[in-house]
Coordinates of C-alpha atoms in Angstrom, one line a residue:
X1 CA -0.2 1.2 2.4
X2 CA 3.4 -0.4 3.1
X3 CA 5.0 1.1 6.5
X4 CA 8.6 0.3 6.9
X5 CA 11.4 1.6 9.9
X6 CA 14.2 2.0 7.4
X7 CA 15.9 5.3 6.1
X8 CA 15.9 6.5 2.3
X9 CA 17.9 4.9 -0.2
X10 CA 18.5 4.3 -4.1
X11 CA 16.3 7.5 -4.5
X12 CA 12.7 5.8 -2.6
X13 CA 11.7 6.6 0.8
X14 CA 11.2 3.3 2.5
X15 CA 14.4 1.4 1.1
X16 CA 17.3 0.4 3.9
X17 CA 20.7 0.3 1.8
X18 CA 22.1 -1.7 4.3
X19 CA 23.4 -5.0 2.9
X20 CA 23.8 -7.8 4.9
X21 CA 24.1 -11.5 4.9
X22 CA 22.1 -14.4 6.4
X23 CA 24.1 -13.8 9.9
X24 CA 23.4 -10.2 10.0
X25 CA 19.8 -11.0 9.0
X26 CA 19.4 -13.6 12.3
X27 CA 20.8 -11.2 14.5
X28 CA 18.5 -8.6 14.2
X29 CA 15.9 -11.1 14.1
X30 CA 14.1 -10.8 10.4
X31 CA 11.4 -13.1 9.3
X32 CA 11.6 -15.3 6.6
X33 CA 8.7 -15.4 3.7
X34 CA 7.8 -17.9 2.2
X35 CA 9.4 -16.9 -1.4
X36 CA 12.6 -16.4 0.2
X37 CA 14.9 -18.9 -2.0
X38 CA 12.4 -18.0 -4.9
X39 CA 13.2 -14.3 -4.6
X40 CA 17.3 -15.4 -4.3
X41 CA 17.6 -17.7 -7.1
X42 CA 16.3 -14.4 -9.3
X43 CA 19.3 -12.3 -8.5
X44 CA 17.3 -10.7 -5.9
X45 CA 18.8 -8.3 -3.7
X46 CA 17.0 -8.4 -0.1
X47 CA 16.8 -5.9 2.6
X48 CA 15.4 -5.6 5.9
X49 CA 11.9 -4.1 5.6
X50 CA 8.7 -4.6 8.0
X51 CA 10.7 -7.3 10.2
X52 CA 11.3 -9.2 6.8
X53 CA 14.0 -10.0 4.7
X54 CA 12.3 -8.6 1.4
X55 CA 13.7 -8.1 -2.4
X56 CA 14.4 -4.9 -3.4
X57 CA 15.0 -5.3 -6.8
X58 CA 16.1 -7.6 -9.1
X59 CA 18.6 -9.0 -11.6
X60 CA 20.0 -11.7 -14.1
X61 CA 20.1 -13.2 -16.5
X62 CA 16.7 -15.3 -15.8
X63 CA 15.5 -11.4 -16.1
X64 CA 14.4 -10.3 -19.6
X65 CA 14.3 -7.0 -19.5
X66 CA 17.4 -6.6 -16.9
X67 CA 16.5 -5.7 -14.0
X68 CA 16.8 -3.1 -11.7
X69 CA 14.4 -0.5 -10.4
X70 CA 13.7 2.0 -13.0
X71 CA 13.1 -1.4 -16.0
X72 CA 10.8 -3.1 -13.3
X73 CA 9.0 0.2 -12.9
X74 CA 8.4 0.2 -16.8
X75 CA 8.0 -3.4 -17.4
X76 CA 5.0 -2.6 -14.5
X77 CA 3.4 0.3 -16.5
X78 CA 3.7 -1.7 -19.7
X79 CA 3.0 -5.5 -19.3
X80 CA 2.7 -6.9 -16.0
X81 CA 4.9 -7.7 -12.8
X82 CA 4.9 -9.9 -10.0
X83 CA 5.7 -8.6 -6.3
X84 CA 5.4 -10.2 -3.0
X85 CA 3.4 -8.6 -0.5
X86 CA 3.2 -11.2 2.1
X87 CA 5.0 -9.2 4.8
X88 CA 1.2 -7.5 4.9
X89 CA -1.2 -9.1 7.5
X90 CA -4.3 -10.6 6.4
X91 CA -7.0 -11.1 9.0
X92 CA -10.6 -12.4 9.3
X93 CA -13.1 -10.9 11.5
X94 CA -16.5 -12.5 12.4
X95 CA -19.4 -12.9 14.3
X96 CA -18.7 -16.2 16.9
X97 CA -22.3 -17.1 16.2
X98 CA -24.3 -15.7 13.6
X99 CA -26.7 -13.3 15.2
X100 CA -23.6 -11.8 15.8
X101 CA -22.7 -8.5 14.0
X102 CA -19.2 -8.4 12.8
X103 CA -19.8 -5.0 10.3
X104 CA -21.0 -3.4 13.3
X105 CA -18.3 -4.3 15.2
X106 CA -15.9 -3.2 12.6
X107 CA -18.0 0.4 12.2
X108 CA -17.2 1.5 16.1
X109 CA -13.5 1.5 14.7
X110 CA -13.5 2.3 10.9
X111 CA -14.8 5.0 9.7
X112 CA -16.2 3.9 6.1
X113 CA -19.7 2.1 6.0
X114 CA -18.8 -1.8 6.6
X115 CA -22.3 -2.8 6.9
X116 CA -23.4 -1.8 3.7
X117 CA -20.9 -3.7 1.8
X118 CA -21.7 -6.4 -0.3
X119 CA -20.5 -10.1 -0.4
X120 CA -17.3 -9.6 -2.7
X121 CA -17.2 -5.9 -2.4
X122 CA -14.0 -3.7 -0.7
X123 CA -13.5 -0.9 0.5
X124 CA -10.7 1.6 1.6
X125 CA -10.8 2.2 5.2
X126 CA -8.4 3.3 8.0
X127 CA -7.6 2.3 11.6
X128 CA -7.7 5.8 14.3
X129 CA -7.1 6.6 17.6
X130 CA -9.2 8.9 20.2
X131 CA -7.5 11.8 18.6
X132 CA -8.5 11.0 15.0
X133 CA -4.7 9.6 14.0
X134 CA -3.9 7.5 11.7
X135 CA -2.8 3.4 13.4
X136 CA -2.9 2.4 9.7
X137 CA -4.6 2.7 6.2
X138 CA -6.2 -1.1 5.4
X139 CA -8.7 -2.8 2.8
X140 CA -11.5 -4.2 4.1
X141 CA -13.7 -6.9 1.9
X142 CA -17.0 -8.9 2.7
X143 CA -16.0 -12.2 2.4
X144 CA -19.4 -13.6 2.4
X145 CA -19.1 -15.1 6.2
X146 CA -16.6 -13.3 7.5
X147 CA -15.1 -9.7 6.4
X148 CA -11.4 -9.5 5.7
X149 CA -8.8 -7.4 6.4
X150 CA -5.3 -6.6 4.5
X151 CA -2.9 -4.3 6.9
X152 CA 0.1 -3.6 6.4
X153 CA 3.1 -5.4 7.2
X154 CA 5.4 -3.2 9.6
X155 CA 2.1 -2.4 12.1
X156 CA -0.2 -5.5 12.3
X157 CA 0.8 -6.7 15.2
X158 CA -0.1 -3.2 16.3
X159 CA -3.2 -3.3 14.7
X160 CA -4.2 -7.0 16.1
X161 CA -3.5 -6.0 19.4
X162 CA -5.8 -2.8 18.8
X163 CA -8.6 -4.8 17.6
X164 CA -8.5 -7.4 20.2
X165 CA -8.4 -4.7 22.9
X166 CA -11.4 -3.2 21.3
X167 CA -13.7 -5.5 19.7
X168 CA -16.3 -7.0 21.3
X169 CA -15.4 -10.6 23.1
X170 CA -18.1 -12.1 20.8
X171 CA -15.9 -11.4 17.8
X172 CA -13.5 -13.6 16.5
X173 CA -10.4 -12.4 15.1
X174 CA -8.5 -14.6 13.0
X175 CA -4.7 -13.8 11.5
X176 CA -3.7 -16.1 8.6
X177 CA 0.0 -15.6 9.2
X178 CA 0.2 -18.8 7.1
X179 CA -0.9 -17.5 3.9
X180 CA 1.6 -15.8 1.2
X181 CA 0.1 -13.0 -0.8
X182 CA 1.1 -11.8 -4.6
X183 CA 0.5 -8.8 -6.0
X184 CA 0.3 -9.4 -10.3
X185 CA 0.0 -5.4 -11.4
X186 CA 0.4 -3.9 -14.8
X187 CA -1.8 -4.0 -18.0
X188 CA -1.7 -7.1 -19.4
X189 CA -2.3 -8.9 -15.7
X190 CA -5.6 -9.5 -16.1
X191 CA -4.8 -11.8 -19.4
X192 CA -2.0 -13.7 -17.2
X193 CA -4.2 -14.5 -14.2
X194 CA -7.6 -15.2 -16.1
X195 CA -5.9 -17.9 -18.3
X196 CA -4.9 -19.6 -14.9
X197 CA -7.9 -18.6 -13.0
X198 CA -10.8 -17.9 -15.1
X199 CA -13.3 -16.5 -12.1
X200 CA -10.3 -13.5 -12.1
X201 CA -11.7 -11.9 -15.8
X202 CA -14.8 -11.3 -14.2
X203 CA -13.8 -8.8 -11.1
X204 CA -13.9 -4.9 -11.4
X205 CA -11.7 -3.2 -9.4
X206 CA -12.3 -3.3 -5.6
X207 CA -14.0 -6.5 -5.6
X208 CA -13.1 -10.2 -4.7
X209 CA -13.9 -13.3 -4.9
X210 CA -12.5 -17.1 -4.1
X211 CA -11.1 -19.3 -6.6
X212 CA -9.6 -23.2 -7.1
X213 CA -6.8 -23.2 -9.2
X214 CA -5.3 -26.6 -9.9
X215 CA -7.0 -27.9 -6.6
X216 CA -4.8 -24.9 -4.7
X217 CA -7.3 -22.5 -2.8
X218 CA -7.2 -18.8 -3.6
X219 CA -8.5 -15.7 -2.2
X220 CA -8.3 -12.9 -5.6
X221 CA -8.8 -9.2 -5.0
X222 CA -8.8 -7.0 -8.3
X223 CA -7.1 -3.5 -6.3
X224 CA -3.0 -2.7 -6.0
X225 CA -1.0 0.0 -4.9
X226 CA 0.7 0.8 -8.4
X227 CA -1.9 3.0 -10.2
X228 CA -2.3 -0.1 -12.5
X229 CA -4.8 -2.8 -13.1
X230 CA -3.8 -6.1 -11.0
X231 CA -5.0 -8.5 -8.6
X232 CA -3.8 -9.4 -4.9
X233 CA -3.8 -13.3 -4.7
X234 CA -3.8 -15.0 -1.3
X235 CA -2.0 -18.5 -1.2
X236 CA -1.2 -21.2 1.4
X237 CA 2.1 -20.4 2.0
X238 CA 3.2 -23.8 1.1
X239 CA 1.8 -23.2 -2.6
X240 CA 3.0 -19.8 -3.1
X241 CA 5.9 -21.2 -5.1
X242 CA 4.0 -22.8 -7.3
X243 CA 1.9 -20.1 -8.0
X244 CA 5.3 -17.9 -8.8
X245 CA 5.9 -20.3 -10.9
X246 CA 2.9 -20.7 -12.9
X247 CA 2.4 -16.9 -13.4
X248 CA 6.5 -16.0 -14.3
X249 CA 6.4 -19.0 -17.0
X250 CA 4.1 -16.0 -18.6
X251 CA 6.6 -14.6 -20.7
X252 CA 4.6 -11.1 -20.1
X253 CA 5.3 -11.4 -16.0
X254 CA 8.6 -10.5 -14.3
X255 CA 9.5 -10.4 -10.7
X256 CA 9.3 -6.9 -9.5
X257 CA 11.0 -5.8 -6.2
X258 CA 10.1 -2.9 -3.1
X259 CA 11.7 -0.2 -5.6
X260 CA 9.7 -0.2 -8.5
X261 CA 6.2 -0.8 -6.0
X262 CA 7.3 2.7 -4.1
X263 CA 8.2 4.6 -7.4
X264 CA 4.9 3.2 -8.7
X265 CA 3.0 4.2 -5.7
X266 CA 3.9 7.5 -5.5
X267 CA 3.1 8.2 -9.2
X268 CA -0.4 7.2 -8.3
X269 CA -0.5 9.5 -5.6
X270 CA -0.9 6.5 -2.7
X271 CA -0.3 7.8 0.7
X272 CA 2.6 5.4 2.6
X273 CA 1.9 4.8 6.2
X274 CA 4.5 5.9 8.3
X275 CA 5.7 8.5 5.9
X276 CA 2.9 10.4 4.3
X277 CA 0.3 9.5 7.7
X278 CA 1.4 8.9 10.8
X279 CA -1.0 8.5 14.1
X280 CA -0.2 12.3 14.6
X281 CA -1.8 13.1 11.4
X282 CA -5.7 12.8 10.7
X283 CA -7.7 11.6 7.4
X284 CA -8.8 15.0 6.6
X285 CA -5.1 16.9 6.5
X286 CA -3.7 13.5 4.9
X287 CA -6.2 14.2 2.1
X288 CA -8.2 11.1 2.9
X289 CA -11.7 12.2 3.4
X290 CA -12.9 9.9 1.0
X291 CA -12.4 7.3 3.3
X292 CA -14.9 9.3 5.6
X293 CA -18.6 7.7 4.2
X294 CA -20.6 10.5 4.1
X295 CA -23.9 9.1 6.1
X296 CA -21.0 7.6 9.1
X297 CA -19.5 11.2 9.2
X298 CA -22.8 12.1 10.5
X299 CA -24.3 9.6 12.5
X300 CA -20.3 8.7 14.3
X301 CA -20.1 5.7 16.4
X302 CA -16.4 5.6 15.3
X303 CA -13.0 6.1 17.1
X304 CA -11.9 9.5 16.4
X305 CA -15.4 10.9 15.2
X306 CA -15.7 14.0 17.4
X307 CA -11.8 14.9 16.8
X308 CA -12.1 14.2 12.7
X309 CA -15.3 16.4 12.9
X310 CA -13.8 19.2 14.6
X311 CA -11.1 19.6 11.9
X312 CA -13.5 19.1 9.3
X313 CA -15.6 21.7 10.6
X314 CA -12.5 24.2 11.2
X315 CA -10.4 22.8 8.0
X316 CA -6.7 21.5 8.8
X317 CA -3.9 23.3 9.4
X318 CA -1.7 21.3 7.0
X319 CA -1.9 19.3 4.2
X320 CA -0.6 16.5 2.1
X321 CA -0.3 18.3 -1.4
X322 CA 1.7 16.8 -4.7
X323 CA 4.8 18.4 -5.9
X324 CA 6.6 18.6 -9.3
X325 CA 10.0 19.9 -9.2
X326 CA 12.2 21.6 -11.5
X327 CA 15.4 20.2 -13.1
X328 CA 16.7 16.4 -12.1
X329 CA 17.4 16.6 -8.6
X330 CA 14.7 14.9 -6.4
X331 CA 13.8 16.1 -2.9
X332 CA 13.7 13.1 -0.2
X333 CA 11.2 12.3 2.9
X334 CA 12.3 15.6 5.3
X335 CA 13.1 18.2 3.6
X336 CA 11.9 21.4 4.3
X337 CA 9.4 23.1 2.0
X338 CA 9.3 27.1 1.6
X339 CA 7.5 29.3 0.3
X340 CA 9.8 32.5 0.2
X341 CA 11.4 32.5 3.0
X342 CA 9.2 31.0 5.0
X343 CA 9.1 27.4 6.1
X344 CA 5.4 25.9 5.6
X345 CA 6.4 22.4 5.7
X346 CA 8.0 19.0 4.8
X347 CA 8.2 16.4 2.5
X348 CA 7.0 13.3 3.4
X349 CA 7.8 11.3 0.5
X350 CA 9.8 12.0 -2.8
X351 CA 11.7 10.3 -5.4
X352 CA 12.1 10.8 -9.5
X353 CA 9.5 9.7 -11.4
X354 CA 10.6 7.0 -14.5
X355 CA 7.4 7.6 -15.8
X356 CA 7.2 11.4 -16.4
X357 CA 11.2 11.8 -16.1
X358 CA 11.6 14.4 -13.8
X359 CA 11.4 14.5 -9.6
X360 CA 7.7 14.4 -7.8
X361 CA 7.3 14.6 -4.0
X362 CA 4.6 14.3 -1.5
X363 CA 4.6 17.0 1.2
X364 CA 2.5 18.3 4.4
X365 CA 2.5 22.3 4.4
X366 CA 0.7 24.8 5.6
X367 CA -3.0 24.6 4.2
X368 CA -2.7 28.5 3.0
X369 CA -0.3 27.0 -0.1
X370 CA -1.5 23.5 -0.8
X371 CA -3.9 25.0 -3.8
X372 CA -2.6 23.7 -7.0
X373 CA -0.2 26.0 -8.7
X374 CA 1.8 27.3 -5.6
X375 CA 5.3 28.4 -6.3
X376 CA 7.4 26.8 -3.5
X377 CA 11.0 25.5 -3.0
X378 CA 12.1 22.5 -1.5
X379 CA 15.7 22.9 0.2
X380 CA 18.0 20.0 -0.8
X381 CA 21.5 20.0 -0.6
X382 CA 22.1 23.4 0.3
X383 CA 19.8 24.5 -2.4
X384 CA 16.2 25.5 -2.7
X385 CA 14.4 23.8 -5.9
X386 CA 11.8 25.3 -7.0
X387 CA 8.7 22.9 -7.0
X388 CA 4.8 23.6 -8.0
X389 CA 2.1 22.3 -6.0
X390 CA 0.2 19.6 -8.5
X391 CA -3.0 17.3 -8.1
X392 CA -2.3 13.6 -7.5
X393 CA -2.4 11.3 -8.8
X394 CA 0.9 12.3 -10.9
X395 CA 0.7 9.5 -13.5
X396 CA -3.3 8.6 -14.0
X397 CA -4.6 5.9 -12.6
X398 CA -5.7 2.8 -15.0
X399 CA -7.8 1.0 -12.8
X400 CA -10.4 -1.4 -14.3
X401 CA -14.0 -0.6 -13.4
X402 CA -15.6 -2.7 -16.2
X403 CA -16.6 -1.7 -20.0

């Protein structure tokens, strides 16, 4: 979901490799969260992302395994890691009295089924325009008296000024800007958090529920954007330290920066805003139809409905389609994707995978080629690669929907 206005770096598409120091940061007027000195005393290394100073990755000798990107990556896909999200924007949304229907509300924007959630249950949803663009990809959950929204960091204050322009005046919207939020991903986080937080062990992925833990309030979603198993915990900000803490004294839990979350990401297959959709680009040719529920395809009521139908109905002219790549050399977010001698497209994001040891790439082409199996090139350097069209996710997902 992560959007970010920086340009490729250390091989993953969202990363600035500007450094700066504190004075550079205050000049260009970054945000401070609320892990800041947390993230520093780790041998983090921060970098402007989503109006944040954020760490990218991390190292020393508090770190076990190292550090750096590609051993966070792994320690992710083998134990469990710890990254701060809290550059994301969490939001309520509710009824100001309660005959008031916030899900309906909600439904003349999104275009999944809001109503039909149930207390504790999420759901994948995305923010359009008229045109059937993508604002942004969120996570909507029914919160029991209110339903809550996670959006990411770089657009939400975007996406709040959308939704106060268009919901109803009888709707409150509410930003917690004062909340952190962790992100504990890998196999053996459900162990970690349910030895702290007992109520975690009993969530299946895509559902939430509230929590005390040692008289700290929590909001717990069991979701993620690595491909793995893991939880989202929301935090008073002034407890998120604590929290750290608690969950990093695991000796099974490592702090885990914006590198190893993007190469993790794209091994799943997750779409990044800004990169792999953009508000030029609809759900259907971003491969997101999913998030199109079946019965609200039909009946609309939804921004975008008529425009998302039409293409649909015709079928898009491009695509997002995976990519595996011969040899070592990875092909970055722009380069130009050909089949022949033809140009049918670009990559939109692209990196090399730790996991499977060779370069993977997101692209948009021309809908003609984006079967799986297409031989293509990708032109890097001077050089066309030559790259297969693959389904996503590249690395399987491990997601825990109960026994």
């Amino acid at each position: 979901m992560d959007k970010a206005h920086a340009r490729p770096a250390l091989g993953f598409d969202i990363l600035s490799d500007s450094q700066h120091d504190d004075d550079a940061a205050e000049e260009i007027g970054l945000g401070t969260l609320p892990l800041d000195a947390w993230h520093r005393a780790r041998g983090a290394r921060m970098v402007p992302f989503a109006g944040y100073e954020m760490p990218i990755q991390y190292s020393g000798e508090q770190i076990s395994h190292g550090g750096g990107i590609v051993a966070e990556h792994n320690w992710t896909r083998d134990s469990a890691s710890l990254f701060d999200v809290s550059h994301m924007g969490q939001l309520g949304v509710s009824g100001a009295s309660p005959d008031v229907d916030a899900g309906a509300a909600l439904e003349a924007l999104l275009p999944g089924g809001i109503r039909s959630l149930k207390e504790g249950r999420m759901r994948y949803s995305l923010l359009l325009n008229d045109d059937g663009g993508i604002l942004d990809d969120l996570m909507v959950t029914n919160a029991g008296e209110q339903f809550g929204l996670v959006v990411n960091g770089a657009c939400k204050w975007d996406d709040i000024a959308h939704l106060r322009e268009h919901l109803p005046d009888d709707i409150t919207l509410t930003h917690y800007d004062e909340n952190a939020l962790l992100a504990l991903q890998g196999p053996k986080a459900a162990d970690v958090l349910t030895a702290l937080v007992p109520e975690a062990g009993a969530l299946t992925f895509m559902t939430a529920c509230s929590a005390d833990w040692d008289g700290v309030p929590l909001w717990i979603s069991r979701a993620g954007y690595t491909g793995e198993d893991g939880f989202e915990i929301a935090v008073p900000g002034e407890f998120a330290e604590k929290l750290a803490d608690a969950l990093t004294a695991d000796a099974r839990v490592e702090p885990a920066g914006l590198g190893a979350r993007d190469s993790l990401r794209l091994e799943a297959g997750l779409p990044l805003y800004g990169h792999d959709m953009t508000d030029s680009v609809d759900p259907v040719s971003a491969d997101l139809t999913f998030a199109l529920t079946k019965k609200r395809r039909e009946t609309g009521g939804w921004m975008g409905h008529e425009a998302v139908m039409k293409v649909l109905d015709t079928g898009p002219a491009q695509r997002r389609v995976g990519l595996l790549l011969d040899g070592r050399m990875p092909a970055r977010e722009g380069a130009e994707v050909y089949s022949g001698d033809t140009k049918i497209g670009t990559v939109s994001s692209g990196g090399f995978s730790p996991t499977l040891g060779r370069p993977i790439a997101m692209a948009m082409i021309d809908a003609a080629y984006a079967g799986d199996g297409a031989q293509l090139t990708c032109a890097v350097r001077g050089k066309h690669l030559p790259a297969t069209t693959a389904p996503m996710p590249f690395v399987p997902h491990r997601y825990f929907r109960g026994s």
